[in-house]
Every structure is written in C-alpha cells, then in structure tokens.
Coordinates of C-alpha atoms and ligand atoms in Angstrom, one line a residue:
M557 CA -57.1 42.9 -78.7
S558 CA -55.7 43.0 -75.1
A559 CA -57.1 45.0 -72.3
L560 CA -54.3 47.5 -72.8
D561 CA -55.0 48.0 -76.4
R562 CA -58.5 49.1 -75.5
C563 CA -57.1 51.9 -73.2
Y564 CA -56.7 55.2 -74.9
N565 CA -56.3 57.4 -71.9
I566 CA -55.6 57.3 -68.1
N567 CA -59.3 57.0 -67.3
D568 CA -59.5 53.9 -69.5
L569 CA -56.6 52.4 -67.6
R570 CA -58.3 53.3 -64.3
L571 CA -61.5 51.5 -65.4
A572 CA -59.5 48.5 -66.5
A573 CA -57.7 48.5 -63.2
R574 CA -61.0 48.6 -61.4
R575 CA -62.1 45.5 -63.2
R576 CA -58.9 43.7 -62.4
L577 CA -58.2 44.5 -58.8
P578 CA -60.1 43.5 -55.7
R579 CA -62.3 46.4 -54.5
G580 CA -60.2 46.8 -51.4
V581 CA -57.0 47.2 -53.4
F582 CA -58.5 49.4 -56.1
E583 CA -60.1 51.8 -53.6
F584 CA -56.9 51.9 -51.6
V585 CA -55.1 53.1 -54.8
D586 CA -57.9 55.2 -56.3
R587 CA -59.6 57.1 -53.5
G588 CA -58.8 60.1 -51.3
S589 CA -59.6 60.7 -47.7
E590 CA -62.8 61.7 -45.8
D591 CA -65.2 63.5 -48.3
E592 CA -62.6 63.4 -51.1
V593 CA -62.7 67.1 -51.6
A594 CA -59.0 67.5 -52.1
L595 CA -59.0 64.6 -54.6
R596 CA -61.7 66.3 -56.7
N597 CA -60.1 69.7 -56.3
N598 CA -56.8 68.5 -57.7
R599 CA -58.6 67.7 -61.0
A600 CA -60.8 70.8 -60.9
G601 CA -57.7 72.9 -60.4
F602 CA -56.3 71.7 -63.7
E603 CA -59.6 71.7 -65.6
R604 CA -60.2 75.3 -64.7
I605 CA -57.1 76.5 -66.5
K606 CA -57.8 77.4 -70.1
L607 CA -55.1 77.6 -72.7
R608 CA -55.1 79.5 -76.0
H609 CA -53.5 78.0 -79.0
R610 CA -51.0 79.8 -81.1
A611 CA -51.4 79.6 -84.8
L612 CA -48.7 79.5 -87.5
V613 CA -45.7 78.4 -85.6
D614 CA -43.5 75.7 -87.1
V615 CA -43.5 73.2 -84.2
S616 CA -42.3 70.3 -86.3
G617 CA -39.0 70.0 -84.4
R618 CA -40.5 70.3 -80.9
S619 CA -39.1 68.4 -78.0
L620 CA -40.3 67.5 -74.5
A621 CA -36.8 66.8 -73.2
T622 CA -35.6 68.6 -70.1
T623 CA -32.9 68.3 -67.4
L624 CA -33.7 67.5 -63.8
F625 CA -31.0 68.1 -61.3
G626 CA -28.5 68.4 -64.1
K627 CA -29.3 65.1 -65.8
P628 CA -31.4 64.5 -68.9
A629 CA -35.0 63.3 -68.7
S630 CA -37.0 62.6 -71.9
M631 CA -39.9 64.6 -70.5
P632 CA -40.6 66.7 -67.4
M633 CA -42.1 63.8 -65.4
A634 CA -41.0 61.3 -62.8
I635 CA -42.8 58.4 -61.1
A636 CA -44.1 59.3 -57.6
P637 CA -43.5 57.0 -54.7
T638 CA -46.4 54.6 -54.0
G639 CA -46.2 51.7 -51.7
A640 CA -48.8 49.9 -53.8
A641 CA -47.4 48.9 -57.1
G642 CA -46.5 45.5 -55.7
L643 CA -50.1 45.0 -54.8
C644 CA -51.3 45.9 -58.2
W645 CA -49.0 43.5 -60.1
H646 CA -46.5 40.9 -59.0
E647 CA -43.3 42.8 -58.3
G648 CA -45.1 45.9 -59.6
E649 CA -42.4 48.3 -58.4
L650 CA -39.9 46.5 -60.6
E651 CA -42.2 46.6 -63.6
L652 CA -42.9 50.3 -63.0
A653 CA -39.2 51.1 -62.5
K654 CA -38.4 49.3 -65.8
A655 CA -41.0 51.3 -67.6
A656 CA -39.6 54.5 -66.2
A657 CA -36.1 53.5 -67.2
A658 CA -37.3 52.6 -70.7
A659 CA -39.0 56.0 -71.0
K660 CA -35.9 57.8 -69.6
I661 CA -37.7 59.4 -66.7
P662 CA -36.8 59.0 -63.0
F663 CA -38.5 56.4 -60.8
T664 CA -39.1 56.9 -57.0
L665 CA -39.1 53.9 -54.8
A666 CA -41.2 54.2 -51.7
T667 CA -40.1 53.2 -48.2
S668 CA -43.2 50.9 -48.0
A669 CA -42.6 49.2 -51.3
M670 CA -42.5 45.4 -51.5
T671 CA -39.5 45.2 -53.8
S672 CA -36.1 45.9 -52.3
M673 CA -34.0 48.8 -53.4
E674 CA -31.2 46.3 -54.2
K675 CA -33.3 44.5 -56.7
I676 CA -34.6 47.7 -58.3
A677 CA -31.1 49.0 -58.7
K678 CA -29.8 45.8 -60.1
E679 CA -32.7 44.9 -62.5
A680 CA -34.4 48.2 -63.5
G681 CA -31.5 50.6 -63.9
G682 CA -32.4 54.1 -65.0
R683 CA -32.6 57.2 -62.7
L684 CA -33.6 56.2 -59.2
W685 CA -34.9 58.3 -56.4
F686 CA -35.7 57.0 -52.9
Q687 CA -38.6 58.2 -50.8
L688 CA -38.3 58.2 -47.0
Y689 CA -40.9 58.0 -44.3
V690 CA -38.8 59.1 -41.3
W691 CA -38.8 56.5 -38.6
K692 CA -39.4 57.4 -35.0
Q693 CA -36.1 55.8 -34.2
R694 CA -34.1 58.2 -36.4
E695 CA -31.1 55.9 -36.5
L696 CA -33.1 53.5 -38.6
S697 CA -33.7 56.2 -41.2
Y698 CA -30.0 57.0 -41.3
Q699 CA -29.3 53.3 -42.0
L700 CA -31.9 53.3 -44.7
I701 CA -30.6 56.3 -46.6
E702 CA -27.1 54.9 -46.3
R703 CA -28.4 51.8 -48.0
A704 CA -30.1 53.9 -50.7
H705 CA -26.9 55.7 -51.3
R706 CA -24.9 52.5 -51.5
N707 CA -27.3 51.3 -54.1
G708 CA -26.8 54.3 -56.3
F709 CA -30.1 56.2 -55.7
E710 CA -29.3 59.7 -56.8
A711 CA -32.0 61.5 -54.8
L712 CA -33.7 61.3 -51.5
I713 CA -37.3 62.5 -51.1
I714 CA -38.4 63.0 -47.6
T715 CA -42.2 63.0 -47.3
V716 CA -43.3 65.7 -44.8
D717 CA -47.0 65.7 -45.2
T718 CA -48.0 62.4 -43.5
I719 CA -47.7 63.5 -39.9
V720 CA -50.6 61.4 -38.7
P721 CA -52.5 58.5 -40.3
P722 CA -55.2 59.9 -42.6
N723 CA -58.9 59.1 -42.4
R724 CA -59.6 56.7 -45.3
E725 CA -62.9 55.3 -44.2
Y726 CA -63.4 53.0 -47.1
N727 CA -60.4 50.8 -46.1
P728 CA -61.9 49.4 -43.0
R729 CA -65.3 49.3 -44.7
N730 CA -63.7 47.1 -47.4
G731 CA -62.0 44.9 -44.9
F732 CA -58.8 46.1 -46.4
M733 CA -56.4 46.9 -43.5
L734 CA -52.7 47.6 -43.2
P735 CA -51.3 45.4 -41.9
F736 CA -53.3 42.9 -43.9
H737 CA -55.4 40.4 -42.3
A738 CA -57.9 38.1 -43.9
T739 CA -61.2 39.8 -43.0
P740 CA -64.2 37.9 -44.4
R741 CA -65.0 40.9 -46.6
F742 CA -61.6 41.0 -48.1
V743 CA -61.4 37.2 -48.6
A744 CA -64.7 37.4 -50.5
D745 CA -63.4 40.3 -52.5
V746 CA -60.3 38.4 -53.5
A747 CA -62.3 35.3 -54.4
M748 CA -64.3 37.4 -56.9
H749 CA -61.0 38.5 -58.7
P750 CA -59.4 35.3 -59.8
R751 CA -57.1 37.0 -62.3
W752 CA -55.6 39.1 -59.5
T753 CA -55.4 36.1 -57.2
A754 CA -53.6 34.0 -59.7
G755 CA -51.4 36.7 -61.2
V756 CA -50.4 38.6 -58.1
L757 CA -51.2 36.8 -54.8
M758 CA -50.4 33.2 -55.8
K759 CA -47.2 34.3 -57.5
Y760 CA -46.0 35.7 -54.2
F761 CA -47.2 32.7 -52.3
T762 CA -45.4 30.3 -54.6
T763 CA -42.1 32.2 -54.7
I764 CA -41.4 34.3 -51.6
G765 CA -44.5 33.5 -49.5
L766 CA -46.0 36.7 -48.1
P767 CA -44.7 39.9 -49.5
R768 CA -42.6 41.9 -47.1
Y769 CA -41.8 45.5 -46.6
E770 CA -38.4 44.9 -48.2
N771 CA -37.0 48.3 -47.6
F772 CA -37.8 48.5 -43.9
P773 CA -34.8 48.2 -41.8
E774 CA -34.2 45.0 -39.9
P775 CA -35.8 43.9 -37.6
F776 CA -38.9 45.4 -39.1
R777 CA -38.6 43.8 -42.5
R778 CA -41.6 41.6 -41.9
P779 CA -44.5 40.5 -44.0
V780 CA -47.3 42.9 -44.8
T781 CA -49.5 40.9 -42.4
S782 CA -47.3 41.8 -39.4
D783 CA -48.8 43.7 -36.5
A784 CA -49.3 47.4 -36.5
S785 CA -46.1 48.2 -34.5
V786 CA -44.2 47.7 -37.7
R787 CA -45.9 50.8 -39.2
D788 CA -46.2 52.6 -35.9
V789 CA -42.5 53.2 -35.7
M790 CA -42.9 55.3 -38.8
R791 CA -45.1 57.9 -37.1
Q792 CA -44.0 61.4 -38.1
E793 CA -45.3 63.6 -35.4
T794 CA -41.9 64.6 -34.2
L795 CA -40.5 65.4 -37.6
C796 CA -39.1 68.9 -37.7
W797 CA -36.6 71.2 -39.3
D798 CA -33.7 70.0 -37.2
D799 CA -34.2 66.6 -38.8
I800 CA -33.9 68.2 -42.2
R801 CA -30.6 69.7 -41.2
I802 CA -29.3 66.3 -40.1
F803 CA -30.6 64.6 -43.3
R804 CA -28.9 67.3 -45.3
D805 CA -25.6 66.6 -43.6
K806 CA -25.9 62.9 -44.1
W807 CA -27.2 62.7 -47.6
P808 CA -24.7 63.6 -50.3
G809 CA -27.0 63.5 -53.2
V810 CA -30.1 65.6 -54.3
L811 CA -32.5 66.2 -51.4
M812 CA -36.2 66.9 -51.9
L813 CA -39.1 67.5 -49.5
K814 CA -42.4 66.1 -50.7
G815 CA -45.6 67.7 -49.4
I816 CA -44.8 71.4 -49.5
N817 CA -47.9 73.6 -49.7
R818 CA -46.7 77.0 -48.5
P819 CA -44.2 79.5 -49.9
D820 CA -42.7 80.1 -46.4
D821 CA -42.0 76.4 -46.0
A822 CA -40.4 76.3 -49.4
V823 CA -38.1 79.3 -48.6
K824 CA -37.1 77.8 -45.3
A825 CA -36.3 74.5 -47.0
I826 CA -33.9 76.3 -49.3
E827 CA -32.2 77.8 -46.2
Y828 CA -31.7 74.2 -45.0
G829 CA -30.0 73.2 -48.2
V830 CA -32.9 71.4 -49.9
D831 CA -32.5 71.1 -53.6
G832 CA -36.0 70.2 -54.7
L833 CA -39.5 71.0 -53.4
I834 CA -42.4 68.8 -54.3
V835 CA -45.7 70.8 -54.1
S836 CA -48.1 68.1 -53.2
N837 CA -51.3 67.3 -51.2
H838 CA -50.4 63.6 -51.4
G839 CA -52.9 63.1 -54.2
G840 CA -55.8 64.2 -51.9
R841 CA -55.1 61.2 -49.7
N842 CA -54.2 63.0 -46.4
M843 CA -55.8 66.3 -45.3
D844 CA -59.1 66.6 -47.1
S845 CA -59.2 70.4 -46.8
A846 CA -55.8 70.7 -48.4
V847 CA -55.4 73.3 -51.2
A848 CA -55.1 71.7 -54.7
S849 CA -51.4 71.4 -55.5
I850 CA -51.8 73.2 -58.9
D851 CA -53.4 76.2 -57.0
A852 CA -50.6 76.2 -54.4
L853 CA -47.9 76.1 -57.1
P854 CA -47.6 79.6 -58.5
D855 CA -46.9 81.4 -55.2
I856 CA -44.4 78.7 -54.2
A857 CA -42.6 78.8 -57.6
E858 CA -42.4 82.6 -57.4
A859 CA -41.0 82.5 -53.8
V860 CA -38.4 79.9 -54.8
G861 CA -37.3 81.4 -58.1
E862 CA -34.2 79.8 -59.5
R863 CA -32.9 78.7 -56.1
A864 CA -34.4 75.2 -56.1
T865 CA -36.3 72.9 -58.4
V866 CA -40.0 72.9 -57.9
I867 CA -42.0 69.8 -58.9
L868 CA -45.8 69.5 -59.0
D869 CA -47.4 66.4 -57.7
S870 CA -51.1 65.4 -57.3
G871 CA -53.9 65.2 -59.9
V872 CA -51.9 64.7 -63.1
R873 CA -54.0 62.6 -65.5
R874 CA -53.4 64.3 -68.9
G875 CA -50.4 65.6 -70.7
S876 CA -52.0 69.1 -70.8
D877 CA -51.7 69.1 -67.0
I878 CA -47.9 68.9 -67.3
V879 CA -47.9 71.9 -69.6
K880 CA -50.1 73.8 -67.2
A881 CA -47.8 73.0 -64.3
L882 CA -44.7 74.0 -66.2
A883 CA -46.4 77.3 -67.2
L884 CA -47.0 78.0 -63.5
G885 CA -43.4 77.4 -62.5
A886 CA -42.8 73.7 -62.1
K887 CA -39.8 72.1 -63.6
A888 CA -41.6 68.7 -63.8
V889 CA -44.5 66.7 -62.4
L890 CA -44.8 63.4 -60.5
T891 CA -47.5 60.9 -61.4
G892 CA -48.9 58.5 -58.7
R893 CA -52.2 56.9 -59.7
A894 CA -51.9 57.5 -63.5
T895 CA -48.9 55.1 -63.7
L896 CA -50.2 52.8 -61.0
Y897 CA -53.4 52.2 -63.0
G898 CA -51.2 51.2 -66.0
T899 CA -49.1 48.9 -63.8
A900 CA -52.3 47.2 -62.5
V901 CA -53.5 46.5 -66.0
G902 CA -50.3 45.3 -67.7
G903 CA -47.2 45.5 -65.5
Q904 CA -44.3 47.1 -67.3
A905 CA -46.2 47.3 -70.6
G906 CA -49.2 48.9 -68.8
A907 CA -46.9 51.5 -67.1
E908 CA -45.3 52.2 -70.4
K909 CA -48.7 52.7 -71.9
A910 CA -49.6 55.2 -69.2
I911 CA -46.4 57.2 -69.7
G912 CA -46.8 57.0 -73.5
V913 CA -50.4 58.3 -73.3
V914 CA -49.5 61.3 -71.2
R915 CA -46.4 62.0 -73.3
N916 CA -48.5 62.0 -76.5
E917 CA -51.0 64.4 -74.9
M918 CA -48.3 66.7 -73.7
D919 CA -46.7 66.7 -77.1
K920 CA -50.0 67.7 -78.7
T921 CA -50.6 70.5 -76.1
M922 CA -47.1 71.9 -76.8
A923 CA -47.9 71.9 -80.5
Y924 CA -51.2 73.6 -80.1
T925 CA -49.8 76.3 -77.9
G926 CA -46.9 76.8 -80.2
C927 CA -44.2 75.7 -77.8
R928 CA -41.2 74.1 -79.4
G929 CA -39.4 73.2 -76.1
V930 CA -40.3 73.1 -72.4
E931 CA -38.4 76.5 -72.0
E932 CA -41.0 78.1 -74.2
V933 CA -43.9 77.1 -71.9
T934 CA -44.9 80.2 -69.9
T935 CA -48.1 81.9 -68.6
D936 CA -48.3 83.4 -72.1
I937 CA -50.2 80.2 -73.1
F938 CA -53.0 81.0 -70.6
F939 CA -56.2 82.6 -71.8
G940 CA -55.9 86.3 -71.2
D941 CA -53.9 88.2 -68.6
R942 CA -56.9 88.1 -66.2
E943 CA -56.8 84.3 -66.3
A944 CA -53.0 84.3 -65.7
N945 CA -53.4 86.7 -62.8
R946 CA -56.3 84.8 -61.3
L947 CA -54.2 81.7 -61.4
R948 CA -51.4 83.5 -59.7
G949 CA -53.8 84.4 -56.9
R950 CA -53.9 88.1 -57.5
V951 CA -57.7 88.5 -57.7
M952 CA -58.6 85.6 -55.5
E953 CA -59.2 87.8 -52.5
P954 CA -62.6 87.3 -50.8
V955 CA -65.3 89.5 -52.4
Ligands
FMN1489 C1 -51.7 53.8 -53.5 C2 -50.8 55.0 -53.2 C3 -49.7 54.8 -52.3 C4 -48.9 55.9 -52.0 N1 -47.8 55.7 -51.1 C5 -47.0 56.7 -50.9 C6 -45.8 56.5 -50.1 O1 -45.5 55.4 -49.6 N2 -45.0 57.6 -49.9 C7 -45.3 58.9 -50.4 O2 -44.6 59.8 -50.1 N3 -46.4 59.1 -51.1 C8 -47.2 58.0 -51.4 N4 -48.3 58.2 -52.2 C9 -48.6 59.6 -52.7 C10 -47.9 59.7 -54.1 O3 -46.5 59.7 -54.0 C11 -48.4 61.0 -54.8 O4 -48.1 62.1 -53.9 C12 -49.8 61.0 -55.2 O5 -50.2 59.7 -55.7 C13 -50.0 62.1 -56.3 O6 -51.3 62.2 -56.7 P1 -51.9 61.4 -58.0 O7 -52.1 60.0 -57.7 O8 -53.1 62.2 -58.3 O9 -50.8 61.6 -59.1 C14 -49.2 57.2 -52.5 C15 -50.2 57.3 -53.4 C16 -51.0 56.2 -53.8 C17 -52.1 56.5 -54.8

C-alpha cells in the first residue's frame, strides 16, 4: 500500500506531506502569519455553516459540471497560484498542472513558480491561468503578461493583497529563508529528510542545477538562492487602480483580481473592466486580522450580482466547503494547500488524489442536500432562515 493509498482526505495528505517534507518547507506551505488567527478562522467559517439534507429527491443524474468564463469545467474548482509546488516535488508545478488538466479544471501558474510558463503550456495543456505579482518596474510586468498571452494562458490573475511582506515568523526560526541560503538549521532539516533530498533537491541538482524563478523576466531569472533584490523588485506598495486600468487595456483575455475582501473594491473592479473577483485572504498567510473569505463572500457576491464572476479562495479542505461557497454566491473555489499537500505526497498522482477526494465529498454533499446540478445550490440548503441571514451578515451587528 503506497502512502497515497493510505490517504482518505486532505488532512491525511497534509500529515503525509509533513512526514515527507523538511520542516522548513512544510511550514512554509502549511502555516499562516503571526498568530495564525486568519488561518484558523478560514476553517472555522466553513465549519460554522450547517446544512440540512433534503429527502426523497432523485439525485442519480447529478452533475458537478459548470462553466467558468464561458468554458466548461468538470467541477467548480481551479488550482490557486502557489510558488511552492516545485519545492514540494520535482517540477511540482508541471505535475499539478497535469493533474488539473486530467481533472478538467483550470490551473493557475504563479509568477514565483519554478517551472516556466512555456513548459507548462507545452507539456500540461488544459486550461491555464497566470498569476501576476506586479513588478515595481511596470514594464517588466507588461513583458510578462505578453509572454503569458503568447503561451496561450487564457486568464490573468493580479494578486492585490500582498502589499508588504507578511510576518511569517516560523520561516527565519526554521532557517528557511527566501532567497534560500544554507543555514545550519535548514541543512540539518534537509539531512533528516532523505526522501525529499533524493527525490526533489538532487533531481534539480543533477539536471538544471539550482531551481530558478523561471517566470521572472530577464535579467531577474536567477536561482532561488539569489540575493533579495530579485524579490524586492516585486514590492507592491505602489500598486493602485490606475495600474488595473493599464492591465485591462493590455490584457485581451479574462482578467481577475485576487485578494478582494470588500464589496466596494469589488464594485470598483467591475468599473475597471475586471471579469473575475477572487475573494481571498491569501489562505491566512498575509494580514492575520483579515476576515475569513467565506464570511466576506456573501456581501461581495450580492454587490457584484451577475456583473462579474466571484470565486472563493482560502480554507477549502472539504468538498462540502465548495457547496457552501456556491450557496453564498461563488461560481467556483480555488484550492491552494489542499492540492499542494497532494503534490508533495505523490506528484501528479497525489494532486489527482486531492482533487478526487474533494470532488467525491462535493458530490456526496450535493446528493444529501438534494442538488442535482450546481445551479440548484442556493441558501435554501442552509439550516433555517436565521442561519442563512446570519451568514449574510444581517444579524451580525454588535450586541
Ligand atoms: C505555499 C504557498 C505559496 C503561495 N504563493 C502564492 C503566490 O505566489 N501568489 C499568490 O497570489 N498566492 C499565493 N499563495 C496563496 C494561494 O494562491 C491561495 O490564496 C491560498 O493558498 C488559499 O488558501 P488555502 O491554502 O487555504 O486553499 C500561496 C499559498 C501557499 C500555501
């Protein structure tokens, strides 16, 4: 029985990933920021929502299929951008992208990925989205999106919630720093994880040498050990609405903003021609006091209506979470860690396992709640009007 066979849910995959990865890498993937309140609240937000099952509906022909931006997806889910899949598994981004293509859901490639967009486009296929961290030198960003367009990426996601570097105190504590350098602590950590060392690190060393940020524009396409100035140029403090106007003019495909938390920002984005809004607190990895995405979702979805596609990101670990997000107005969800854990345990097969687990759970939740298709998922599935109202923020005023 393989490690994957022993995983029945995302938490099993998480625990298996913890055994396999050096502590520094695992915690970089797994943890939040500061006191990890936002991280916990993302889960608490989902867990608070109670559903009621509907009896005696013939759900035998049910389907999870949907359309996202006019194209089919086998379920309302896409892979979130994470710059870490290539650390979890050799060429992990490619493995994850192949799993997404096989599952017929979109894959998002991150700016800081270690596999080039050219390689992903050529070898993975499927529906591809590209996530952009806007560079201080804007011209570099324009070159990057031009490159993404040339390579057939259908959507551009601009991340707008990473204005300053977050406080992730465990990284320096673990000796795990970006850019990488061989701190004694991290070297000891790596030495205790021979499977990862042989299967990931050595494979890079014996093929390409040190992994590079393959999607950074030249002359910044340097190894992950390069000095901090490589990442400094990505600082987002000056990012503003005027930039969005320019990106809208330059990008001919679907444009999304990732990291929307407020209805007024969402409405403004629509005025700037944005097609999709990703309600996200970055998986609890940035501002620790951030509202849980699932709690922010209803007001945003209501303000947006049919004018743009709303996607929920942060905290999804179970298929029932997807059903809850749909009921609160999302068209789909993104998964970050859930599919990363799978990649860390088994590359493409592990990512497919993670997607399959969540799909199966979603399918069962649809059946229990009597929903035969995603269009039938509404707040009607919530327990009682009071619960639906509370979720929609109506009775959440201070007492
Ligand atoms: C290890 C890791 C790296 C990430 N890197 C990026 C990134 O480069 N760009 C980005 O927009 N979001 C990044 N994210 C955030 C994810 O896109 C997503 O918002 C988050 O993981 C969602 O929360 P979840 O992990 O609970 O699903 C990263 C997340 C993780 C866990």
